[in-house]
PDB file of C-alpha atoms in Angstrom:
ATOM      1  CA  MET V  88     -25.144 -18.230  30.706  1.00 81.00           C
ATOM      2  CA  ILE V  89     -25.719 -16.245  27.505  1.00 83.00           C
ATOM      3  CA  ARG V  90     -29.357 -15.734  28.452  1.00 86.00           C
ATOM      4  CA  HIS V  91     -28.300 -14.367  31.839  1.00 86.00           C
ATOM      5  CA  LEU V  92     -25.780 -11.994  30.227  1.00 83.00           C
ATOM      6  CA  TRP V  93     -28.393 -10.875  27.699  1.00 84.00           C
ATOM      7  CA  GLN V  94     -30.925 -10.129  30.428  1.00 86.00           C
ATOM      8  CA  THR V  95     -28.562  -8.382  32.827  1.00 89.00           C
ATOM      9  CA  HIS V  96     -25.793  -6.871  30.665  1.00 88.00           C
ATOM     10  CA  ARG V  97     -27.332  -6.449  27.229  1.00 91.00           C
ATOM     11  CA  PHE V  98     -25.264  -3.387  26.230  1.00 93.00           C
ATOM     12  CA  ALA V  99     -21.972  -4.939  27.360  1.00 92.00           C
ATOM     13  CA  LEU V 100     -22.738  -8.175  25.509  1.00 92.00           C
ATOM     14  CA  MET V 101     -23.595  -6.324  22.291  1.00 94.00           C
ATOM     15  CA  ALA V 102     -20.428  -4.215  22.602  1.00 95.00           C
ATOM     16  CA  PHE V 103     -18.395  -7.388  23.115  1.00 95.00           C
ATOM     17  CA  ILE V 104     -19.931  -9.020  20.031  1.00 95.00           C
ATOM     18  CA  VAL V 105     -19.241  -5.914  17.920  1.00 97.00           C
ATOM     19  CA  ALA V 106     -15.652  -5.817  19.193  1.00 98.00           C
ATOM     20  CA  LEU V 107     -15.238  -9.516  18.429  1.00 97.00           C
ATOM     21  CA  CYS V 108     -16.532  -9.004  14.876  1.00 98.00           C
ATOM     22  CA  ALA V 109     -14.173  -6.050  14.360  1.00 98.00           C
ATOM     23  CA  LEU V 110     -11.263  -8.116  15.663  1.00 98.00           C
ATOM     24  CA  GLY V 111     -12.120 -10.916  13.252  1.00 98.00           C
ATOM     25  CA  PHE V 112     -12.482  -8.559  10.292  1.00 98.00           C
ATOM     26  CA  PHE V 113      -9.224  -6.695  10.856  1.00 97.00           C
ATOM     27  CA  GLY V 114      -7.371  -9.870  11.797  1.00 97.00           C
ATOM     28  CA  VAL V 115      -8.347 -11.620   8.561  1.00 97.00           C
ATOM     29  CA  ARG V 116      -7.575  -8.472   6.573  1.00 96.00           C
ATOM     30  CA  THR V 117      -4.118  -8.126   8.139  1.00 96.00           C
ATOM     31  CA  ILE V 118      -3.233 -11.778   7.651  1.00 96.00           C
ATOM     32  CA  SER V 119      -4.409 -11.855   4.031  1.00 92.00           C
ATOM     33  CA  SER V 120      -2.527  -8.639   3.234  1.00 88.00           C
ATOM     34  CA  THR V 121       0.628  -9.993   4.854  1.00 88.00           C
ATOM     35  CA  ILE V 122       0.420 -13.244   2.909  1.00 90.00           C
ATOM     36  CA  TYR V 123      -0.158 -11.345  -0.351  1.00 84.00           C
ATOM     37  CA  TRP V 124       2.805  -8.979   0.041  1.00 80.00           C
ATOM     38  CA  MET V 125       5.158 -11.690   1.374  1.00 83.00           C
ATOM     39  CA  ASP V 126       4.786 -13.553  -1.930  1.00 80.00           C
ATOM     40  CA  PRO V 127       7.925 -12.792  -4.019  1.00 79.00           C
ATOM     41  CA  ASP V 128       5.773 -12.546  -7.157  1.00 78.00           C
ATOM     42  CA  HIS V 129       4.286  -9.309  -5.791  1.00 75.00           C
ATOM     43  CA  GLN V 130       7.598  -7.659  -4.886  1.00 80.00           C
ATOM     44  CA  ASN V 131       9.291  -5.434  -7.485  1.00 81.00           C
ATOM     45  CA  GLN V 132       6.644  -6.481  -9.971  1.00 84.00           C
ATOM     46  CA  ALA V 133       6.958  -5.205 -13.547  1.00 88.00           C
ATOM     47  CA  LEU V 134       4.674  -2.226 -14.080  1.00 90.00           C
ATOM     48  CA  ALA V 135       1.276  -2.661 -15.670  1.00 91.00           C
ATOM     49  CA  GLY V 136      -1.200   0.010 -16.682  1.00 92.00           C
ATOM     50  CA  TRP V 137      -3.831  -1.025 -14.136  1.00 93.00           C
ATOM     51  CA  MET V 138      -1.513  -0.442 -11.172  1.00 92.00           C
ATOM     52  CA  THR V 139      -1.944   2.552  -8.904  1.00 92.00           C
ATOM     53  CA  PRO V 140       0.885   4.512  -7.274  1.00 92.00           C
ATOM     54  CA  ARG V 141      -0.057   2.955  -3.932  1.00 90.00           C
ATOM     55  CA  TYR V 142       0.317  -0.558  -5.356  1.00 91.00           C
ATOM     56  CA  VAL V 143       3.717   0.354  -6.833  1.00 93.00           C
ATOM     57  CA  MET V 144       4.751   1.913  -3.517  1.00 91.00           C
ATOM     58  CA  ARG V 145       3.998  -1.344  -1.697  1.00 90.00           C
ATOM     59  CA  SER V 146       5.491  -3.591  -4.365  1.00 90.00           C
ATOM     60  CA  TYR V 147       8.775  -1.678  -4.534  1.00 91.00           C
ATOM     61  CA  GLN V 148       8.766  -0.715  -0.840  1.00 90.00           C
ATOM     62  CA  LEU V 149       9.218   2.957  -1.684  1.00 92.00           C
ATOM     63  CA  PRO V 150       8.069   5.824   0.531  1.00 92.00           C
ATOM     64  CA  PRO V 151       5.722   8.412  -1.007  1.00 89.00           C
ATOM     65  CA  ASP V 152       8.418  11.113  -1.079  1.00 90.00           C
ATOM     66  CA  VAL V 153      10.549   8.889  -3.358  1.00 92.00           C
ATOM     67  CA  LEU V 154       7.787   7.541  -5.584  1.00 91.00           C
ATOM     68  CA  GLY V 155       5.897  10.832  -5.959  1.00 90.00           C
ATOM     69  CA  PRO V 156       8.503  12.667  -8.050  1.00 91.00           C
ATOM     70  CA  ALA V 157       9.150   9.559 -10.167  1.00 92.00           C
ATOM     71  CA  LEU V 158       5.458   9.469 -11.107  1.00 92.00           C
ATOM     72  CA  PHE V 159       4.999  13.252 -11.383  1.00 90.00           C
ATOM     73  CA  LEU V 160       2.699  13.331  -8.344  1.00 88.00           C
ATOM     74  CA  VAL V 161       2.273  16.647  -6.539  1.00 84.00           C
ATOM     75  CA  LYS V 162       2.832  16.257  -2.798  1.00 81.00           C
ATOM     76  CA  ASP V 163       0.016  18.480  -1.497  1.00 77.00           C
ATOM     77  CA  ALA V 164      -2.512  17.723  -4.240  1.00 74.00           C
ATOM     78  CA  ALA V 165      -5.847  16.204  -3.354  1.00 73.00           C
ATOM     79  CA  PRO V 166      -5.614  12.403  -3.286  1.00 73.00           C
ATOM     80  CA  ARG V 167      -7.109  10.655  -6.273  1.00 77.00           C
ATOM     81  CA  ARG V 168      -7.104   7.131  -7.586  1.00 85.00           C
ATOM     82  CA  ILE V 169      -5.149   7.151 -10.781  1.00 90.00           C
ATOM     83  CA  SER V 170      -3.677   4.331 -12.828  1.00 92.00           C
ATOM     84  CA  LEU V 171      -0.197   4.238 -14.292  1.00 94.00           C
ATOM     85  CA  ASP V 172      -1.768   4.314 -17.777  1.00 94.00           C
ATOM     86  CA  THR V 173      -3.306   7.684 -16.951  1.00 93.00           C
ATOM     87  CA  ILE V 174      -0.072   9.022 -15.451  1.00 93.00           C
ATOM     88  CA  ALA V 175       1.886   7.940 -18.530  1.00 94.00           C
ATOM     89  CA  ALA V 176      -0.659   9.496 -20.904  1.00 94.00           C
ATOM     90  CA  GLU V 177      -0.775  12.788 -18.968  1.00 92.00           C
ATOM     91  CA  ASN V 178       3.022  13.076 -19.120  1.00 93.00           C
ATOM     92  CA  GLY V 179       3.612  11.741 -22.626  1.00 94.00           C
ATOM     93  CA  LEU V 180       5.533   8.669 -21.481  1.00 94.00           C
ATOM     94  CA  THR V 181       5.362   4.947 -22.084  1.00 94.00           C
ATOM     95  CA  MET V 182       5.143   2.297 -19.389  1.00 93.00           C
ATOM     96  CA  ASP V 183       8.797   1.475 -20.074  1.00 94.00           C
ATOM     97  CA  ASP V 184       9.727   5.100 -19.339  1.00 94.00           C
ATOM     98  CA  LEU V 185       7.832   4.942 -16.039  1.00 94.00           C
ATOM     99  CA  GLN V 186       9.533   1.642 -15.214  1.00 94.00           C
ATOM    100  CA  ILE V 187      12.944   3.249 -15.760  1.00 95.00           C
ATOM    101  CA  ARG V 188      12.018   6.248 -13.588  1.00 95.00           C
ATOM    102  CA  ILE V 189      10.844   3.987 -10.758  1.00 94.00           C
ATOM    103  CA  ASP V 190      13.896   1.717 -11.032  1.00 94.00           C
ATOM    104  CA  VAL V 191      16.207   4.744 -10.866  1.00 95.00           C
ATOM    105  CA  ALA V 192      14.340   6.175  -7.859  1.00 94.00           C
ATOM    106  CA  ALA V 193      14.450   2.810  -6.068  1.00 92.00           C
ATOM    107  CA  ALA V 194      18.161   2.341  -6.786  1.00 93.00           C
ATOM    108  CA  GLN V 195      18.940   5.875  -5.587  1.00 94.00           C
ATOM    109  CA  MET V 196      16.967   5.365  -2.373  1.00 92.00           C
ATOM    110  CA  ARG V 197      18.715   2.062  -1.663  1.00 91.00           C
ATOM    111  CA  ALA V 198      22.134   3.606  -2.380  1.00 92.00           C
ATOM    112  CA  ASP V 199      21.353   6.493  -0.019  1.00 90.00           C
ATOM    113  CA  ARG V 200      20.232   4.022   2.640  1.00 88.00           C
ATOM    114  CA  GLU V 201      23.474   2.029   2.250  1.00 88.00           C
ATOM    115  CA  ALA V 202      25.541   5.212   2.484  1.00 87.00           C
ATOM    116  CA  LEU V 203      23.820   6.105   5.755  1.00 85.00           C
ATOM    117  CA  ARG V 204      24.497   2.623   7.137  1.00 84.00           C
ATOM    118  CA  ASP V 205      28.183   2.848   6.243  1.00 78.00           C
ATOM    119  CA  ASP V 206      28.634   6.163   8.063  1.00 68.00           C
TER     120      ASP V 206
END
């Protein structure tokens, strides 16, 4: 069967194999990411210097327009990988100060969301 497909429909068989590999890769990636972020230990995690804004955004479930101002990120600036240690040093803050800023931003966003639900 495979030999027949290889001899008569080589391109289609190769495309199918590539598609199957892509499906496997993205399926495993999605499942592992879901398992990781469903773990309560990774939600609202205390800040550490190695974390990036993207990690904090996922951990605290904050959109970029809420987290950006709390971490002094410019909206239209070129994207760059930066750690919270670097952000704190550039702005003369400690990790505790950043934690307070993020907690305040998260609380404000949740309060705004509740106010919209009540209306």
